[in-house]
Short mmCIF file of C-alpha atoms and ligand atoms in Angstrom, two decimals:
data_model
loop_
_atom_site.label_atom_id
_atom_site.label_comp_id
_atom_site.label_asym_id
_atom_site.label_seq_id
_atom_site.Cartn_x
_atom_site.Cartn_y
_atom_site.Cartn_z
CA UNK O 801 22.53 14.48 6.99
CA UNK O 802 24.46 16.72 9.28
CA UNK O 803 28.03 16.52 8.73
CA UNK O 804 30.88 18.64 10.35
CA UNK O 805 31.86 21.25 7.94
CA UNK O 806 35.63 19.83 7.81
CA UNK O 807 34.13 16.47 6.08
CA UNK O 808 36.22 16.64 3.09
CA UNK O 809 33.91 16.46 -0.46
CA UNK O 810 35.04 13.21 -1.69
CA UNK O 811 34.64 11.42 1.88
CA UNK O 812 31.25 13.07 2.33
CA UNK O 813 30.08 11.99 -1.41
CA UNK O 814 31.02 7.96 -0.32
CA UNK O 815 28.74 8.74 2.95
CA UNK O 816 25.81 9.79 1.20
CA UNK O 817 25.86 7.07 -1.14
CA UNK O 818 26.51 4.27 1.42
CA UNK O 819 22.97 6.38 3.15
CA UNK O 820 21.16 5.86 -0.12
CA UNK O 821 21.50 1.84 0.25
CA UNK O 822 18.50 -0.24 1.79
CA UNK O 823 19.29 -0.78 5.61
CA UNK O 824 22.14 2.23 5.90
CA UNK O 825 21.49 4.27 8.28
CA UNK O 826 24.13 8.08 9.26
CA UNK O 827 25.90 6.39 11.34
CA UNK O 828 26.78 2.91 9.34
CA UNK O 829 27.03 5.11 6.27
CA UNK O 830 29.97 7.07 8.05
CA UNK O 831 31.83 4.08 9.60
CA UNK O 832 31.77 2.25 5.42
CA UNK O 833 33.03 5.36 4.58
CA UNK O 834 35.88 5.63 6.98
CA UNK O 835 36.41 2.03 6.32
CA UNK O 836 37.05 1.77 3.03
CA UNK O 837 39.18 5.14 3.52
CA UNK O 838 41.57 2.64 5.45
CA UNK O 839 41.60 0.18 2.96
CA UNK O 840 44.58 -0.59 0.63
CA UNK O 841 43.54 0.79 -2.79
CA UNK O 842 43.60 -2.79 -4.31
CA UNK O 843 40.86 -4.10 -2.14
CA UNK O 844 39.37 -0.07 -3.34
CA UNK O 845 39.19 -1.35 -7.11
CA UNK O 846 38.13 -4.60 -6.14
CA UNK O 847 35.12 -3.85 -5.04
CA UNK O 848 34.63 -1.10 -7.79
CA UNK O 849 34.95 -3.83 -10.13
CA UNK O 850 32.42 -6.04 -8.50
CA UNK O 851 30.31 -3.10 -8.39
CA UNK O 852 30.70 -2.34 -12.04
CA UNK O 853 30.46 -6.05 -13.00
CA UNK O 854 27.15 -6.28 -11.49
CA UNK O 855 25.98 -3.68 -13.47
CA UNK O 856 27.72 -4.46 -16.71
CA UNK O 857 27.07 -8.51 -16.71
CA UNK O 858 23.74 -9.09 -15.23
CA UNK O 859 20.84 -8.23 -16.85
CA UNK O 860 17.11 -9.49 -16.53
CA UNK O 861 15.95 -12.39 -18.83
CA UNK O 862 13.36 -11.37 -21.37
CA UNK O 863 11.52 -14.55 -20.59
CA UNK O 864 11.39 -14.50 -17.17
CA UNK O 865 12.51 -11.08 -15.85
CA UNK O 866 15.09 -12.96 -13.22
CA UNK O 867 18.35 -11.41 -13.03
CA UNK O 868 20.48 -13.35 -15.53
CA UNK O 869 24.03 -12.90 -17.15
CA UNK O 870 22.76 -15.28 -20.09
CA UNK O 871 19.46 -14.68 -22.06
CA UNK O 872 17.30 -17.07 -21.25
CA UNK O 873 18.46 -17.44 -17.77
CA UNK O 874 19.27 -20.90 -16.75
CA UNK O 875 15.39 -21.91 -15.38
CA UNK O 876 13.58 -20.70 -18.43
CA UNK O 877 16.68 -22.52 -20.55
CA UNK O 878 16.21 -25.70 -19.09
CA UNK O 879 14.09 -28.25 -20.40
CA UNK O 880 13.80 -30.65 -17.94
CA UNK O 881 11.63 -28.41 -16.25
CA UNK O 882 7.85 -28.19 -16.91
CA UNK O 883 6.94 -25.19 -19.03
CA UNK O 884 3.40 -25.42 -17.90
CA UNK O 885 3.64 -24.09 -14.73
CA UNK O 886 4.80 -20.66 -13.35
CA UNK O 887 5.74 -19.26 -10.22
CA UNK O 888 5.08 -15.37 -9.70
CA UNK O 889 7.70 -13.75 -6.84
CA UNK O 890 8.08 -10.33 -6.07
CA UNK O 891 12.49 -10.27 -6.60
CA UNK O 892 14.94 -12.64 -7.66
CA UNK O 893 16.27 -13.56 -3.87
CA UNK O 894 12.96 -14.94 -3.56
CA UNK O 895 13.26 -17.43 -6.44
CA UNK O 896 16.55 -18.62 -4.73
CA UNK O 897 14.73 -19.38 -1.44
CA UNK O 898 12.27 -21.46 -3.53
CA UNK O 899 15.16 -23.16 -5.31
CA UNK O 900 16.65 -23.94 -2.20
CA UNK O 901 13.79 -26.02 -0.72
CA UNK O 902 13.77 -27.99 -3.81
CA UNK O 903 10.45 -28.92 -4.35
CA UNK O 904 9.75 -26.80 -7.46
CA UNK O 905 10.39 -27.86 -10.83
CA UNK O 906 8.96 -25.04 -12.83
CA UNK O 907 9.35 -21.79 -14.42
CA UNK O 908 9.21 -18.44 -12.38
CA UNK O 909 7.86 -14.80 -13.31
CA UNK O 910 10.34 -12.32 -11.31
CA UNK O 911 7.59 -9.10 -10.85
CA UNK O 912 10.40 -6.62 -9.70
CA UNK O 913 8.27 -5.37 -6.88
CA UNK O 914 5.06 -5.63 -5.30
CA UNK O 915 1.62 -2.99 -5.66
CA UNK O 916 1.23 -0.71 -3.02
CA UNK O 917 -1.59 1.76 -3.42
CA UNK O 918 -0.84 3.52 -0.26
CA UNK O 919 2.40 4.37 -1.87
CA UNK O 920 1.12 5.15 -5.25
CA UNK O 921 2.91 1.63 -6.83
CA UNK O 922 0.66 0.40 -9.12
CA UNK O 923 0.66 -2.31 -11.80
CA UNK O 924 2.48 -0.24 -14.45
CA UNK O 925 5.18 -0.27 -11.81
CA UNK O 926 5.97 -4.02 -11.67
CA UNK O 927 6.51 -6.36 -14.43
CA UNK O 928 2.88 -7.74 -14.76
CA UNK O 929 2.29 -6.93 -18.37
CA UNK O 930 5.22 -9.24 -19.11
CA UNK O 931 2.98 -12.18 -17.57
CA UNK O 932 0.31 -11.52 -19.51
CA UNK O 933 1.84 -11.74 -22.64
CA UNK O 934 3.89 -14.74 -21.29
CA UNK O 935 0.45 -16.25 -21.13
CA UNK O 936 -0.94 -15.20 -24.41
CA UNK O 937 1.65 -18.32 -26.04
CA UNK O 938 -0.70 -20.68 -24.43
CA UNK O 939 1.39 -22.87 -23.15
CA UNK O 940 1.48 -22.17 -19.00
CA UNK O 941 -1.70 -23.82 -17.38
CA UNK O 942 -1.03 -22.92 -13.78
CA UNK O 943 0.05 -19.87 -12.06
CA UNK O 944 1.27 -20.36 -8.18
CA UNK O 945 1.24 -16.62 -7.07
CA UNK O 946 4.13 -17.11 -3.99
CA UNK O 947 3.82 -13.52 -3.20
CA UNK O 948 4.41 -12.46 0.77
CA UNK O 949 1.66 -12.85 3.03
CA UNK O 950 1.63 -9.46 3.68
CA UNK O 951 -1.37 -7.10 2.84
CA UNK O 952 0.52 -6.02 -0.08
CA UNK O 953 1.84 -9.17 -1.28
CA UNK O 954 -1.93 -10.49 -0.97
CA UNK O 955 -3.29 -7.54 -2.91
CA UNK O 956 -0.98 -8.17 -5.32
CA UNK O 957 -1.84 -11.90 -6.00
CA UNK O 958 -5.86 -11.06 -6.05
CA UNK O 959 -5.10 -8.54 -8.70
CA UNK O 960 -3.15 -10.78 -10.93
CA UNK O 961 -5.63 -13.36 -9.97
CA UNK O 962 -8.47 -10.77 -11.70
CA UNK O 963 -5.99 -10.10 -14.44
CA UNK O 964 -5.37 -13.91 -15.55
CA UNK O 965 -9.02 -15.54 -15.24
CA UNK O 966 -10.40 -14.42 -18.19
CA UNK O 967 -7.36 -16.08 -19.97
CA UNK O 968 -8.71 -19.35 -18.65
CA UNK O 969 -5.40 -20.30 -16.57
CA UNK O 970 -5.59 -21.79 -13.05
CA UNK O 971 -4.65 -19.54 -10.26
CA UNK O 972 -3.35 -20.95 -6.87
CA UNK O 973 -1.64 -19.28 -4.24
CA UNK O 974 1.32 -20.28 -1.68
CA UNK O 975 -0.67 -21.92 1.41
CA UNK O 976 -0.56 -19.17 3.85
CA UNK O 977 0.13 -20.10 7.78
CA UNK O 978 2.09 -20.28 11.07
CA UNK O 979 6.03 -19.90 10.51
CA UNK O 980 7.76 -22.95 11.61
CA UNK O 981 8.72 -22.01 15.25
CA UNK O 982 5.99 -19.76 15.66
CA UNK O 983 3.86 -19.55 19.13
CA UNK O 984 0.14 -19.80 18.99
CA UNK O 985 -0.05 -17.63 21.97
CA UNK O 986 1.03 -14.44 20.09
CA UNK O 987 -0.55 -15.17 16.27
CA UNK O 988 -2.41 -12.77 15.19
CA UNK O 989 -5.66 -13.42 13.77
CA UNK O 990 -5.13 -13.73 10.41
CA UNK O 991 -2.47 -16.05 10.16
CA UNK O 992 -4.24 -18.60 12.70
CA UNK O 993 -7.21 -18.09 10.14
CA UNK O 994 -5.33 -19.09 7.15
CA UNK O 995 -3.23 -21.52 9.27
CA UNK O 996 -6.67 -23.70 9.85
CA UNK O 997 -7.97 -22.75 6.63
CA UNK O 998 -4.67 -24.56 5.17
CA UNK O 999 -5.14 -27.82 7.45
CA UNK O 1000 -4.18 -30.97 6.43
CA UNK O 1001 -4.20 -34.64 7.96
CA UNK O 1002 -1.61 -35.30 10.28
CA UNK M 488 12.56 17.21 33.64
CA UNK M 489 9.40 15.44 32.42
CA UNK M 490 7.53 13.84 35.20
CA UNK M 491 5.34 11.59 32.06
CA UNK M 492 5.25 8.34 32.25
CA UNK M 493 7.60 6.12 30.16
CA UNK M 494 5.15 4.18 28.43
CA UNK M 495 1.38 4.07 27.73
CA UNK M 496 -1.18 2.04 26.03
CA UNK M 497 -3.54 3.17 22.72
CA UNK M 498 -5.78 1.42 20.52
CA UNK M 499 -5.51 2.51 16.52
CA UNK M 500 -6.15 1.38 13.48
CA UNK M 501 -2.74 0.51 11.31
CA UNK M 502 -2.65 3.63 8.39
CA UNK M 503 0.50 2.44 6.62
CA UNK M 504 4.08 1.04 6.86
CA UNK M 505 7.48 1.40 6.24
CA UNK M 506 10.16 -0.66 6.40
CA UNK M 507 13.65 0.25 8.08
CA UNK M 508 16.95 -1.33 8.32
CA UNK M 509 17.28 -5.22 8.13
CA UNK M 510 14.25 -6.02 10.25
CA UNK M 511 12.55 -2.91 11.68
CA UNK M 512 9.50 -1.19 10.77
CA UNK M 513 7.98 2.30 11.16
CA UNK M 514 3.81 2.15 11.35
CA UNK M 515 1.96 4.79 11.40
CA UNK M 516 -1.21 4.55 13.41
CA UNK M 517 -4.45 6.48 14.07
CA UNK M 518 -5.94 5.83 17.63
CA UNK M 519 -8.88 8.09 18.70
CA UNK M 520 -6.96 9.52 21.50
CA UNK M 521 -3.31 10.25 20.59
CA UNK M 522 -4.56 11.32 17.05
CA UNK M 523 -1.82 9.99 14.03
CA UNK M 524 1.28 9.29 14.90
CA UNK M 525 4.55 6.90 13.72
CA UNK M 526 6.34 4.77 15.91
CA UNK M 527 8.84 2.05 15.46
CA UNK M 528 8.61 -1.81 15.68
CA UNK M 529 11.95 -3.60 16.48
CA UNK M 530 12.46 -6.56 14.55
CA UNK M 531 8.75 -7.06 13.74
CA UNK M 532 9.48 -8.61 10.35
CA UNK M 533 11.46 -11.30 12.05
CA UNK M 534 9.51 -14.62 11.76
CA UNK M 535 9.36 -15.11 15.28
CA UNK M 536 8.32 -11.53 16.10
CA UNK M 537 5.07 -10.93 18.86
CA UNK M 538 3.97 -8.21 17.38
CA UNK M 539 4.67 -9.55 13.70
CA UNK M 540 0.68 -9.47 12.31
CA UNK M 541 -0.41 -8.25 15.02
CA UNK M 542 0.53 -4.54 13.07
CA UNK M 543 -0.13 -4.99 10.05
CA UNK M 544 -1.97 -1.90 7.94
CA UNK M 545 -5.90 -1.91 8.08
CA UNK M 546 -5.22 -3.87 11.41
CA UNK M 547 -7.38 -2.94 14.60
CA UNK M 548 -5.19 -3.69 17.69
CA UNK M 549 -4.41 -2.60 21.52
CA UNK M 550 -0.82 -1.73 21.62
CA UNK M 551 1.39 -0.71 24.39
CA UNK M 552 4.27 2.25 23.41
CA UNK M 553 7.48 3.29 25.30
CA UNK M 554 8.24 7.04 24.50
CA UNK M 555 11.11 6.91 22.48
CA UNK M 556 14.06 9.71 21.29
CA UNK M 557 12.58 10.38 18.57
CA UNK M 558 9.54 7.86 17.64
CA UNK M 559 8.17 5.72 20.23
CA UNK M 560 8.70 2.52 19.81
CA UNK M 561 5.95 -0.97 20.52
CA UNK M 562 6.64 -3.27 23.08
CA UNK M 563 3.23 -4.80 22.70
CA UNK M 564 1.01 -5.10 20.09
CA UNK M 565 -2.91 -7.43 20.12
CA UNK M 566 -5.23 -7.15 17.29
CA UNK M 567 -8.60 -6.40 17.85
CA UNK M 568 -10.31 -6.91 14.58
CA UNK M 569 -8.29 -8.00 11.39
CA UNK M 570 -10.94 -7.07 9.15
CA UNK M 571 -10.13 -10.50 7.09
CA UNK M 572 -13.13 -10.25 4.86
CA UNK M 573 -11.88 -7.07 3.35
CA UNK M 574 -8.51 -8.74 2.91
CA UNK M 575 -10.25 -11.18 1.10
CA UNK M 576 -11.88 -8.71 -1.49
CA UNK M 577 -9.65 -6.79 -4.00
CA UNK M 578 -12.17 -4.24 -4.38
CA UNK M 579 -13.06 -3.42 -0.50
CA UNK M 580 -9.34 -4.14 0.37
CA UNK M 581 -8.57 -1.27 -2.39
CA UNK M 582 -11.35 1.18 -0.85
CA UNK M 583 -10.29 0.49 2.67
CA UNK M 584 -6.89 0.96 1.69
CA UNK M 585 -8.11 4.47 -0.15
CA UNK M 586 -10.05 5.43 3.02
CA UNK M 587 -6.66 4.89 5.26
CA UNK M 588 -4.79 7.20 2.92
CA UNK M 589 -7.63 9.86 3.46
CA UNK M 590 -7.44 9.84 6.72
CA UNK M 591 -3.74 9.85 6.47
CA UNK M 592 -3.78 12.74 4.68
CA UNK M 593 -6.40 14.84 5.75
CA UNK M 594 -4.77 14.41 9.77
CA UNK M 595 -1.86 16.28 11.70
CA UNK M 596 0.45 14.08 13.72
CA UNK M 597 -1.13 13.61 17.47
CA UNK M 598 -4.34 15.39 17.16
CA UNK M 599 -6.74 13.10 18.73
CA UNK M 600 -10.07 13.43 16.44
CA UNK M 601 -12.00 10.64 17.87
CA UNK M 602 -14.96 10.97 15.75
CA UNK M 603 -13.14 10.26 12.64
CA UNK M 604 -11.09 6.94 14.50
CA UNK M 605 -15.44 6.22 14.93
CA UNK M 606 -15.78 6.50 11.07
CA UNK M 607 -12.90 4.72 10.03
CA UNK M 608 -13.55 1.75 12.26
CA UNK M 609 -17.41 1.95 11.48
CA UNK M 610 -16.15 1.77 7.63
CA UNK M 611 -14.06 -1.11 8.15
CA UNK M 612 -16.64 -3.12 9.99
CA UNK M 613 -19.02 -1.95 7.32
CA UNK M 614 -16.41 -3.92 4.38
CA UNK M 615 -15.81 -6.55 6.38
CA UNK M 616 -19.56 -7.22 6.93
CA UNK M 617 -19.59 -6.84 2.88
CA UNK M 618 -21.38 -3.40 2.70
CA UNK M 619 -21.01 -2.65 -1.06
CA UNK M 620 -18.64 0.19 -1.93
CA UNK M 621 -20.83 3.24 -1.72
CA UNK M 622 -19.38 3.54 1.95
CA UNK M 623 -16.86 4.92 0.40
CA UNK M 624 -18.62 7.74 -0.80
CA UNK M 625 -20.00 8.07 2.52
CA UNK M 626 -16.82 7.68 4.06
CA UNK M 627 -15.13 11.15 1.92
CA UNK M 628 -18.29 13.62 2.61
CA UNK M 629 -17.70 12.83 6.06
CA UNK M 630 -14.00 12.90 6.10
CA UNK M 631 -14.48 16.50 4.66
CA UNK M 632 -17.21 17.31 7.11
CA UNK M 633 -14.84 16.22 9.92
CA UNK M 634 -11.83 18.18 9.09
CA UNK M 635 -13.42 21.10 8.21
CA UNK M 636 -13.99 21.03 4.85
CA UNK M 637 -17.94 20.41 5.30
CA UNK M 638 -19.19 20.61 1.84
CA UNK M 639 -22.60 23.57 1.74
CA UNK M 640 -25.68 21.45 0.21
CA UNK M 641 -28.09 23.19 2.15
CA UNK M 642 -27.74 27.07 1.05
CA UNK M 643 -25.14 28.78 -1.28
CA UNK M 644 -22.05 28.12 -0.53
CA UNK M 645 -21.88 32.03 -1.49
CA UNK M 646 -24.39 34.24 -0.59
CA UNK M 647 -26.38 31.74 1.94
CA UNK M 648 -29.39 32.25 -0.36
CA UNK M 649 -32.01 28.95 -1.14
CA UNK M 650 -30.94 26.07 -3.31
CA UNK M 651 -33.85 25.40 -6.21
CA UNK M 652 -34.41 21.88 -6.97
CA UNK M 653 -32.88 21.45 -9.97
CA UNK M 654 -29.38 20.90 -11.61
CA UNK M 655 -27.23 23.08 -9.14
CA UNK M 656 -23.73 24.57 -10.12
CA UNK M 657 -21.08 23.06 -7.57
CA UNK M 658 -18.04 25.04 -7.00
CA UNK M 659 -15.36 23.34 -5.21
CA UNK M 660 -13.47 27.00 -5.06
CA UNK M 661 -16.58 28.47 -2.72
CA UNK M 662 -17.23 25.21 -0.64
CA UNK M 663 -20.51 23.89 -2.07
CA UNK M 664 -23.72 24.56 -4.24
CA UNK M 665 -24.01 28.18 -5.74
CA UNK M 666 -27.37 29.66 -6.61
CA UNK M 667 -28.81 30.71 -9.82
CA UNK M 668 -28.34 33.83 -8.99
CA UNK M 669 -24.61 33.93 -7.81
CA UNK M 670 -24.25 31.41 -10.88
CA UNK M 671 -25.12 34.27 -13.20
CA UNK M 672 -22.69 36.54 -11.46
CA UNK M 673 -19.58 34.24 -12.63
CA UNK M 674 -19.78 31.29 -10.88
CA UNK M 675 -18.16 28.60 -11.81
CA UNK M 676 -17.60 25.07 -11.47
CA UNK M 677 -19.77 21.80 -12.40
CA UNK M 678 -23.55 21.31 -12.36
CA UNK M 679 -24.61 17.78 -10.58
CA UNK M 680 -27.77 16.35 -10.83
CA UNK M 681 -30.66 16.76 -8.12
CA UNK M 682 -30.11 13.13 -7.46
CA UNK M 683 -26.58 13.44 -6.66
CA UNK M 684 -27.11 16.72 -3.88
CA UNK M 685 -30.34 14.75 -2.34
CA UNK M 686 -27.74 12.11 -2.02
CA UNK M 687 -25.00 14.19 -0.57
CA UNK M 688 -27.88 15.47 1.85
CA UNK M 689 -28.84 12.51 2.70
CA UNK M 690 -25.54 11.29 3.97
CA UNK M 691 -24.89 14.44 5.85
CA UNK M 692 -27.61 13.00 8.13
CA UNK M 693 -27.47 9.25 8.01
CA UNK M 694 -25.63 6.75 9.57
CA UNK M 695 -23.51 4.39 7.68
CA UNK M 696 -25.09 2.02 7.82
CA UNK M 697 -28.73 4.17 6.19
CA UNK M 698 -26.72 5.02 3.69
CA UNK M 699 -25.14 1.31 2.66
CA UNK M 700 -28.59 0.60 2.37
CA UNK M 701 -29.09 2.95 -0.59
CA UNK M 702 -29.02 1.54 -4.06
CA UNK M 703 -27.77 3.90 -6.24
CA UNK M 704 -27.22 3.41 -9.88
CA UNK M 705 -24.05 3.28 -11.56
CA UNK M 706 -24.40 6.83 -13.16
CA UNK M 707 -25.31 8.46 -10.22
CA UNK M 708 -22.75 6.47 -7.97
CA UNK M 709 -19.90 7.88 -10.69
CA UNK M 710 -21.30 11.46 -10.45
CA UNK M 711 -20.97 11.59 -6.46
CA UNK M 712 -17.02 9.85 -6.93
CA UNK M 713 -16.45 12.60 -9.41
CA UNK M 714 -17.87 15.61 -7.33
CA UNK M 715 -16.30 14.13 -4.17
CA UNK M 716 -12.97 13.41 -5.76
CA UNK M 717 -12.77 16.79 -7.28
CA UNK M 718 -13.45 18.30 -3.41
CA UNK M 719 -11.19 16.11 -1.79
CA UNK M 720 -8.31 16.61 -4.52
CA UNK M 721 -8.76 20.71 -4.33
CA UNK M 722 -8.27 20.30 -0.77
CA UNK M 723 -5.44 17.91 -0.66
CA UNK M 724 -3.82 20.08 -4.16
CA UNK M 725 -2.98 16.72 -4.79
CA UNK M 726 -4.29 13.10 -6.05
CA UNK M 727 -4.18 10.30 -3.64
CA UNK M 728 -2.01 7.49 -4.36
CA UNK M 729 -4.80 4.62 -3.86
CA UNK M 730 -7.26 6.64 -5.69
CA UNK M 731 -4.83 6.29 -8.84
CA UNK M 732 -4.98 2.97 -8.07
CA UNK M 733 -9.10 2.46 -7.69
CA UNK M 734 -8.99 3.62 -11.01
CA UNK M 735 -6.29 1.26 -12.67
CA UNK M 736 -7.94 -2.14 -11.90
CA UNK M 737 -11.12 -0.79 -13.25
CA UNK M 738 -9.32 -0.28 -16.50
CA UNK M 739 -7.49 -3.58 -18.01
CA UNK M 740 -4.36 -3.50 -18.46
CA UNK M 741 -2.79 -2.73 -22.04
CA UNK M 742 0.12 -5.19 -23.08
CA UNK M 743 3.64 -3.70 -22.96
CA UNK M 744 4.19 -1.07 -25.67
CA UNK M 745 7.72 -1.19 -27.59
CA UNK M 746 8.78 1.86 -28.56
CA UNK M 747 10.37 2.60 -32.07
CA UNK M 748 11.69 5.59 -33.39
CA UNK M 749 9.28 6.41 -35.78
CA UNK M 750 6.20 5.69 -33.01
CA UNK M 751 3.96 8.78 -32.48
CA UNK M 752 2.02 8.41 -29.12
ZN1 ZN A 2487 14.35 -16.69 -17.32
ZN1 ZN A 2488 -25.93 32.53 -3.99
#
């Protein structure tokens, strides 16, 4: 990044590592900077403390790799939902989205990522091995990969898909189709082909 | 000042993506005029985006540009062919992926090279219509071929002297096959089999298509991925990402190791 030469050290150190966040770009980089410069130093430590208490409290849950401050997290803890099925997202914001629509009562398998070969991320990357030996306790009958529809979120669910079958467990996958709000004049192909693929009676 | 005009239209075929900010994306596309090039996609991974799908990677689509600052950026985007077959298929969705990252890889930004757009798109119908994955194989001699790297089957890759039929020393150093009698003088590199250079030859001449139609055995299949990986990775100096990745679901996956002190790897 090309900063004037007067940028003093400290001020220039907060810039770059406001530009290493997902989403920061020079420019908003410089004005967080300058922002918190202007900030009383109490609001300062708050947010080093939040910062630090992220880091120090949360952890991921050796059962289901969601990001916890208890181990078991609160899902895999509770027994009023059904052990025998798991849901496999790629990060823990998606399991709140699926909490939120509250029509899942199950456990979930947080994979931490999502394979891209073009980018060289491959399944020693992501938490898959975890799944497997989730598995290997015999107790989960059904997988629902809820991966995103994306070619990498698709490769991703036909790979664990391979993975799993030998262990006998039943594989099903997210019904893929039009957004809600969506215009059929400008879907592309593939979603209008897994849109009708997914068709149900009205 | 510039008298070009502000915006123009292309056809490509989707290489790869990246994501930036909240809800842009940077693409990078091949198109057999304009060559490789990135460009930008404002708020394509919105859920009511136009262009959302219509971009994605190993997509076929028309696409309008404006020039842009730095990137240009889409203000249209229609897919051609989505390939969904391949999408279907871990294994052709893998080598389709690979041959993307070739291409990638073996092109300069906005050097149109329309014969290899032909070869990509004739390998991605040839998935889709479930060729089996020799194509692939295919796909890297002429990827080599096309950027200059043509691989010598026909004479020494050395002293231009005849090939005898037999077990042939390859030498990815010199370019090709090396004759018994440059051989003697200190070449070096890895013999292949008479199979795999008829093969090789064969393909130099053949369309896609001919060559899908082969069935070659396992062993002799692994021999040509082994020669033609070795040429592609001395020309790269690298590995390719997706070829790491070819290789890792063929392999199962172990279960997670945990590490004591006293464990010797
Ligand atoms: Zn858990
Ligand atoms: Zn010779």
């Amino acid at each position: 990044m090309a900063e004037a030469p007067s940028t003093p050290e400290p001020i220039q150190r907060l810039i770059e590592a406001f530009h290493r966040l997902p989403g920061i770009g020079p420019k908003s980089a410089q004005r967080l900077a300058y922002h918190i410069l202007r900030t009383s130093e109490q609001e300062a430590l708050a947010l080093t403390e939040a910062v630090m208490d992220v880091k120090r409290r949360i952890r991921l849950c050796s059962v289901c790799l969601n990001i916890t401050e208890a181990d078991p997290c609160a899902y895999c803890s509770d027994d009023r939902r059904d052990k025998a099925v798991v849901c496999v997202v790629e990060q823990p914001l998606d399991v709140l989205a699926i909490e939120r629509s509250g029509g899942y009562k199950g456990q979930y398998h947080v994979l931490h990522g999502i394979l891209n070969p073009i980018d060289g991320v491959g399944p020693e990357d992501i938490h898959v091995r975890e799944l497997v030996v989730r598995l290997q306790a015999g107790e989960i009958q059904e997988v629902i990969m809820a991966t995103n529809p994306s070619l990498e979120g698709e490769a991703t669910a036909m790979y664990i898909q391979r993975l799993l079958s030998p262990a006998g467990v039943r594989v099903t996958r997210l019904a893929r189709g039009l957004p809600s709000g969506a215009d059929l004049e400008y879907t592309d192909d593939v979603t209008l082909a897994r849109a009708l693929e997914g068709r149900r009676e009205v | 000042m510039s008298t070009r005009p502000r915006s123009y239209n292309t056809e490509g075929v989707i290489l790869r993506r990246r994501n930036l900010g909240e809800a842009d994306s940077i693409f990078t596309v091949f198109s057999p005029t304009e060559g490789k090039f990135d460009a930008i996609a404002r708020a394509v991974r919105k859920p009511k985006s136009r262009m959302r799908g219509h971009l994605e990677p190993l997509t076929r689509s028309q696409m309008h540009l404006a020039h842009g600052r730095n990137l240009d950026v889409f203000t249209q985007a229609e897919t051609i062919a989505a390939y969904l077959a391949v999408r279907d298929d871990l294994d052709r969705l893998t080598l389709a992926i690979y041959c993307c990252e070739l291409v990638d890889r073996f092109t300069a930004d906005r050097a149109a090279q329309s014969e290899l757009y032909d070869l990509l798109v004739d390998l991605l119908e040839a998935l889709d219509a479930g060729a089996s994955p020799t194509v692939a194989r295919y796909f890297e001699l002429r990827v080599l071929a096309n950027t200059g790297y043509e691989i010598r089957l026909s004479h020494c890759a050395i002293c231009d002297g005849p090939i005898a039929e037999e077990d042939t020393l390859f030498s990815v150093a010199s370019g090709g096959l090396v004759c018994g009698g440059c051989r003697s003088r200190g070449g070096s590199g890895r013999l292949i089999s008479v199979r795999a250079i008829k093969a090789m030859r064969f393909a130099a001449n053949a369309t896609m298509g001919q060559f899908a139609g082969l069935r070659l055995e396992a062993e002799l299949e692994a021999e040509l991925q082994r020669v033609l990986g070795e040429a592609i990775r001395s020309v790269l100096e690298r590995e390719t990402n997706s070829g790491r990745y070819v290789e890792a679901l063929a392999v199962p996956l172990r279960p997670p190791v945990h590490e004591s002190p006293g464990d010797v790897q």
